[in-house]
Amino acid sequence: MSSNRRNVGFSFVGFTAALLIGVASFTGPALAQSKELVVFAAASLKNALDEATANWTKDSGKPAPKISYAASNALAKQLEHGAPADLFLSADLDWMDYAQQKNLIVKESRVSLLANRIALIAPSDAKTTATLAPGVDLSAALGQGRLAMGNVDSVPAGKYGKAALEKLGSWDKVKDKVAQADNVRAALLLVSRGEAPLGIVYTTDAAADPKVKVIATFPEDTHPPIVYPVAITKESANPDAQAFLTWLRGNGAKASFEKQGFTVLNKPASSS
């Protein structure tokens, strides 16, 4: 079976992880009548954004936003199919570009908010070591196990991971041992539970789970820059959308992002 089909077997894991990280399901009519702020955010933002949102609610006195966490590709597609949201936070530029090309966001509101890194992880009690240098072969470390990654064709963390392995000349050695998950937190969960001996996730994900450890961090020149853009959606009519975006760009949220290991960029898209 080719590696591109292995993600089929992990749809249940992805679904379970989605529930665990609070992916919300929305219905158009219900939200159309609601005044709550709705945010679509990449799964890897869960810990940082939950804390930032709690601080926003405390400082502003406004109701907590409703946040739907999932892979950026899934969220962009949901927006395209009419799912109502006020803000979209993507884990890569490609899916925000997609939303912009489909006229789903307010172009002028778009900001490159954060940067991140990807790392090779293992269960916290593993003895595994690796050096991510050209020609590295992870096959021995994997043994009969799988390399947990986000879907390499659509999930940002999976795309970055594949690009890095290709740059290092290692992809062909492991592509048949990849377990592709629906989002990066689902890939993290496979390693955290000991169901996969190695995984590729964001360093911020690894920091959020004490049951995993970073074996090595991928050199930044092995993959495209990992940038998290944010924008107000075209269909948003909520006056709090701009206020919350301003909050995310300010000092109130900065500490929450940096605490989880993100680098705050806060650059308008035109200058990124």
Short mmCIF file of C-alpha atoms in Angstrom, two decimals:
data_model
loop_
_atom_site.label_atom_id
_atom_site.label_comp_id
_atom_site.label_asym_id
_atom_site.label_seq_id
_atom_site.Cartn_x
_atom_site.Cartn_y
_atom_site.Cartn_z
CA MET A 1 0.00 0.00 0.00
CA SER A 2 1.41 3.42 -0.90
CA SER A 3 2.07 6.03 1.80
CA ASN A 4 -0.51 8.35 0.24
CA ARG A 5 -3.21 5.88 1.22
CA ARG A 6 -2.11 5.27 4.80
CA ASN A 7 -4.03 8.25 6.09
CA VAL A 8 -7.26 6.38 5.37
CA GLY A 9 -6.51 4.01 8.20
CA PHE A 10 -6.05 6.88 10.62
CA SER A 11 -9.30 8.72 9.97
CA PHE A 12 -10.67 7.47 13.30
CA VAL A 13 -7.58 8.67 15.15
CA GLY A 14 -7.88 12.05 13.46
CA PHE A 15 -11.55 12.21 14.41
CA THR A 16 -10.81 11.30 18.02
CA ALA A 17 -8.06 13.88 18.25
CA ALA A 18 -10.36 16.48 16.75
CA LEU A 19 -12.83 15.87 19.53
CA LEU A 20 -10.11 16.04 22.15
CA ILE A 21 -8.87 19.42 20.99
CA GLY A 22 -12.33 20.86 20.77
CA VAL A 23 -13.15 21.03 17.11
CA ALA A 24 -16.63 22.51 16.98
CA SER A 25 -19.37 21.74 14.50
CA PHE A 26 -21.43 24.67 13.34
CA THR A 27 -24.72 24.97 11.54
CA GLY A 28 -25.40 27.96 9.35
CA PRO A 29 -28.84 28.96 10.70
CA ALA A 30 -27.76 28.69 14.34
CA LEU A 31 -24.71 30.90 13.88
CA ALA A 32 -26.51 33.33 11.62
CA GLN A 33 -28.65 34.22 14.62
CA SER A 34 -25.73 34.28 17.05
CA LYS A 35 -23.71 37.36 17.98
CA GLU A 36 -20.79 35.39 19.36
CA LEU A 37 -17.43 35.77 17.72
CA VAL A 38 -16.46 32.65 15.75
CA VAL A 39 -12.82 31.85 15.02
CA PHE A 40 -11.44 29.12 12.76
CA ALA A 41 -7.89 28.29 13.89
CA ALA A 42 -5.17 25.79 13.05
CA ALA A 43 -5.05 22.89 15.51
CA SER A 44 -1.49 23.75 16.56
CA LEU A 45 -2.71 27.04 18.04
CA LYS A 46 -4.93 25.33 20.62
CA ASN A 47 -2.94 25.96 23.81
CA ALA A 48 -1.76 29.46 22.99
CA LEU A 49 -5.05 30.69 21.59
CA ASP A 50 -7.11 29.26 24.45
CA GLU A 51 -4.99 31.25 26.90
CA ALA A 52 -5.05 34.40 24.77
CA THR A 53 -8.82 34.12 24.41
CA ALA A 54 -9.29 33.78 28.18
CA ASN A 55 -7.23 36.93 28.67
CA TRP A 56 -9.23 38.76 26.01
CA THR A 57 -12.48 37.86 27.75
CA LYS A 58 -11.11 38.96 31.11
CA ASP A 59 -9.77 42.28 29.87
CA SER A 60 -12.57 43.21 27.47
CA GLY A 61 -15.52 41.87 29.42
CA LYS A 62 -16.85 40.38 26.18
CA PRO A 63 -18.07 36.80 25.73
CA ALA A 64 -15.42 34.24 24.86
CA PRO A 65 -15.11 33.59 21.12
CA LYS A 66 -16.24 30.24 19.79
CA ILE A 67 -13.10 28.60 18.40
CA SER A 68 -13.07 25.70 15.95
CA TYR A 69 -9.66 23.97 15.80
CA ALA A 70 -8.74 21.76 12.87
CA ALA A 71 -6.22 21.44 10.06
CA SER A 72 -5.92 24.66 8.03
CA ASN A 73 -6.95 22.92 4.82
CA ALA A 74 -10.16 21.62 6.43
CA LEU A 75 -11.02 25.06 7.79
CA ALA A 76 -10.39 26.79 4.46
CA LYS A 77 -12.65 24.27 2.74
CA GLN A 78 -15.33 24.79 5.39
CA LEU A 79 -15.22 28.53 4.72
CA GLU A 80 -15.49 27.87 1.00
CA HIS A 81 -18.60 25.77 1.58
CA GLY A 82 -20.29 28.50 3.60
CA ALA A 83 -19.37 27.69 7.20
CA PRO A 84 -19.75 30.93 9.16
CA ALA A 85 -16.68 32.35 10.89
CA ASP A 86 -15.37 35.81 11.68
CA LEU A 87 -11.63 35.15 11.68
CA PHE A 88 -9.40 32.54 10.05
CA LEU A 89 -5.96 31.66 11.47
CA SER A 90 -4.00 29.36 9.17
CA ALA A 91 -0.83 27.39 9.88
CA ASP A 92 0.62 28.24 6.49
CA LEU A 93 0.48 30.86 3.76
CA ASP A 94 -0.86 28.50 1.10
CA TRP A 95 -4.26 27.98 2.67
CA MET A 96 -4.67 31.67 3.46
CA ASP A 97 -3.73 32.39 -0.16
CA TYR A 98 -6.40 29.89 -1.16
CA ALA A 99 -8.99 31.68 0.98
CA GLN A 100 -7.95 35.02 -0.47
CA GLN A 101 -8.15 33.75 -4.06
CA LYS A 102 -11.64 32.45 -3.32
CA ASN A 103 -12.58 35.89 -1.92
CA LEU A 104 -13.29 34.40 1.52
CA ILE A 105 -11.26 36.92 3.54
CA VAL A 106 -10.83 40.68 3.77
CA LYS A 107 -7.48 41.10 2.05
CA GLU A 108 -6.68 44.36 3.82
CA SER A 109 -7.05 42.72 7.24
CA ARG A 110 -4.53 39.96 6.53
CA VAL A 111 -1.51 39.78 8.84
CA SER A 112 1.38 37.33 9.12
CA LEU A 113 1.03 36.85 12.86
CA LEU A 114 3.35 34.06 13.99
CA ALA A 115 6.26 31.81 13.03
CA ASN A 116 7.01 28.26 14.12
CA ARG A 117 9.47 25.34 13.69
CA ILE A 118 9.02 21.63 13.02
CA ALA A 119 10.73 18.87 14.97
CA LEU A 120 11.20 15.14 15.08
CA ILE A 121 9.62 13.76 18.25
CA ALA A 122 9.49 10.46 20.13
CA PRO A 123 7.73 9.21 23.27
CA SER A 124 9.29 10.86 26.34
CA ASP A 125 10.74 7.57 27.61
CA ALA A 126 12.30 6.56 24.27
CA LYS A 127 16.06 6.12 23.87
CA THR A 128 15.96 7.18 20.21
CA THR A 129 18.44 9.73 18.90
CA ALA A 130 18.82 11.29 15.43
CA THR A 131 20.74 14.02 13.68
CA LEU A 132 18.80 15.74 10.94
CA ALA A 133 21.62 16.05 8.43
CA PRO A 134 21.63 15.34 4.67
CA GLY A 135 21.15 11.64 4.00
CA VAL A 136 19.70 10.84 7.41
CA ASP A 137 17.88 7.50 7.43
CA LEU A 138 15.14 7.15 10.03
CA SER A 139 14.25 3.59 9.01
CA ALA A 140 16.30 1.94 11.75
CA ALA A 141 14.81 4.15 14.44
CA LEU A 142 11.32 3.39 13.14
CA GLY A 143 11.83 -0.37 13.05
CA GLN A 144 8.43 -1.86 12.32
CA GLY A 145 6.71 1.34 13.46
CA ARG A 146 5.40 4.34 11.58
CA LEU A 147 6.41 7.98 11.24
CA ALA A 148 3.41 10.06 12.35
CA MET A 149 2.80 13.16 10.28
CA GLY A 150 -0.05 15.36 9.14
CA ASN A 151 -1.33 14.53 5.68
CA VAL A 152 1.61 15.40 3.43
CA ASP A 153 -0.58 16.72 0.61
CA SER A 154 -2.82 19.08 2.55
CA VAL A 155 -2.02 19.51 6.26
CA PRO A 156 0.59 22.28 6.68
CA ALA A 157 2.76 20.41 9.20
CA GLY A 158 2.74 17.36 6.93
CA LYS A 159 3.70 19.44 3.90
CA TYR A 160 6.56 21.08 5.79
CA GLY A 161 7.74 17.71 7.08
CA LYS A 162 7.76 16.11 3.65
CA ALA A 163 9.59 19.10 2.16
CA ALA A 164 12.25 18.87 4.88
CA LEU A 165 12.77 15.13 4.39
CA GLU A 166 12.99 15.61 0.64
CA LYS A 167 15.57 18.37 1.11
CA LEU A 168 17.62 16.05 3.33
CA GLY A 169 17.34 13.25 0.77
CA SER A 170 15.44 11.08 3.25
CA TRP A 171 11.86 11.01 2.01
CA ASP A 172 12.19 7.96 -0.24
CA LYS A 173 13.61 5.98 2.69
CA VAL A 174 10.57 6.53 4.92
CA LYS A 175 7.63 7.35 2.64
CA ASP A 176 6.26 3.80 2.90
CA LYS A 177 6.36 3.99 6.70
CA VAL A 178 4.39 7.20 7.11
CA ALA A 179 1.15 7.30 9.10
CA GLN A 180 -0.70 10.35 7.82
CA ALA A 181 -3.10 12.01 10.25
CA ASP A 182 -5.93 14.47 9.71
CA ASN A 183 -4.14 17.27 11.56
CA VAL A 184 -0.92 17.88 13.46
CA ARG A 185 -2.46 17.24 16.88
CA ALA A 186 -3.64 13.83 15.70
CA ALA A 187 -0.06 13.05 14.64
CA LEU A 188 1.15 14.23 18.04
CA LEU A 189 -1.37 11.94 19.72
CA LEU A 190 -0.05 8.88 17.89
CA VAL A 191 3.40 9.46 19.37
CA SER A 192 2.10 10.52 22.77
CA ARG A 193 0.16 7.25 23.06
CA GLY A 194 3.14 5.21 21.94
CA GLU A 195 1.36 4.11 18.75
CA ALA A 196 4.17 5.57 16.62
CA PRO A 197 7.87 5.66 17.61
CA LEU A 198 8.54 8.92 15.78
CA GLY A 199 6.58 11.89 14.52
CA ILE A 200 6.99 15.27 12.88
CA VAL A 201 5.08 18.11 14.51
CA TYR A 202 5.60 21.75 15.37
CA THR A 203 7.93 22.45 18.26
CA THR A 204 5.00 24.19 19.96
CA ASP A 205 2.98 20.95 19.82
CA ALA A 206 5.84 19.00 21.37
CA ALA A 207 6.08 21.55 24.17
CA ALA A 208 2.37 21.13 24.91
CA ASP A 209 2.56 17.37 25.55
CA PRO A 210 4.77 16.01 28.37
CA LYS A 211 4.50 12.49 26.96
CA VAL A 212 6.71 13.35 23.98
CA LYS A 213 10.17 14.85 23.57
CA VAL A 214 12.01 16.57 20.76
CA ILE A 215 14.73 14.40 19.24
CA ALA A 216 15.91 17.05 16.78
CA THR A 217 14.67 20.25 15.17
CA PHE A 218 14.66 20.52 11.39
CA PRO A 219 16.99 23.17 9.95
CA GLU A 220 14.92 26.12 8.78
CA ASP A 221 16.45 26.01 5.31
CA THR A 222 14.99 22.55 4.66
CA HIS A 223 11.41 23.76 4.27
CA PRO A 224 9.43 26.91 3.42
CA PRO A 225 9.11 29.48 6.22
CA ILE A 226 6.42 28.42 8.70
CA VAL A 227 4.17 31.46 8.92
CA TYR A 228 0.72 31.71 10.53
CA PRO A 229 -1.44 34.34 8.83
CA VAL A 230 -4.74 35.67 10.21
CA ALA A 231 -7.54 37.59 8.53
CA ILE A 232 -11.13 38.64 8.99
CA THR A 233 -13.52 36.68 6.81
CA LYS A 234 -15.45 38.34 4.02
CA GLU A 235 -18.81 37.32 5.46
CA SER A 236 -18.13 38.55 9.01
CA ALA A 237 -20.52 41.20 10.28
CA ASN A 238 -19.41 40.98 13.90
CA PRO A 239 -18.01 44.30 15.19
CA ASP A 240 -15.79 42.39 17.62
CA ALA A 241 -13.85 40.76 14.78
CA GLN A 242 -11.55 43.74 14.27
CA ALA A 243 -11.20 44.25 18.01
CA PHE A 244 -10.14 40.65 18.54
CA LEU A 245 -7.71 40.80 15.62
CA THR A 246 -6.17 43.94 17.14
CA TRP A 247 -5.91 42.10 20.46
CA LEU A 248 -4.14 39.15 18.83
CA ARG A 249 -1.60 41.54 17.35
CA GLY A 250 -0.96 43.31 20.66
CA ASN A 251 0.89 42.66 23.89
CA GLY A 252 -2.18 41.04 25.46
CA ALA A 253 -1.77 37.95 23.27
CA LYS A 254 1.97 38.14 22.65
CA ALA A 255 2.90 36.57 25.98
CA SER A 256 0.54 33.64 25.40
CA PHE A 257 2.04 32.92 22.00
CA GLU A 258 5.63 33.23 23.16
CA LYS A 259 4.93 31.05 26.19
CA GLN A 260 4.01 28.19 23.84
CA GLY A 261 7.12 28.72 21.70
CA PHE A 262 5.77 30.77 18.80
CA THR A 263 7.72 33.69 17.37
CA VAL A 264 5.51 36.77 17.03
CA LEU A 265 5.88 38.40 13.59
CA ASN A 266 2.88 40.72 13.44
CA LYS A 267 3.57 41.86 9.88
CA PRO A 268 0.96 43.05 7.39
CA ALA A 269 0.81 40.60 4.51
CA SER A 270 2.20 43.21 2.08
CA SER A 271 5.48 43.37 4.06
CA SER A 272 5.87 39.66 4.86
#
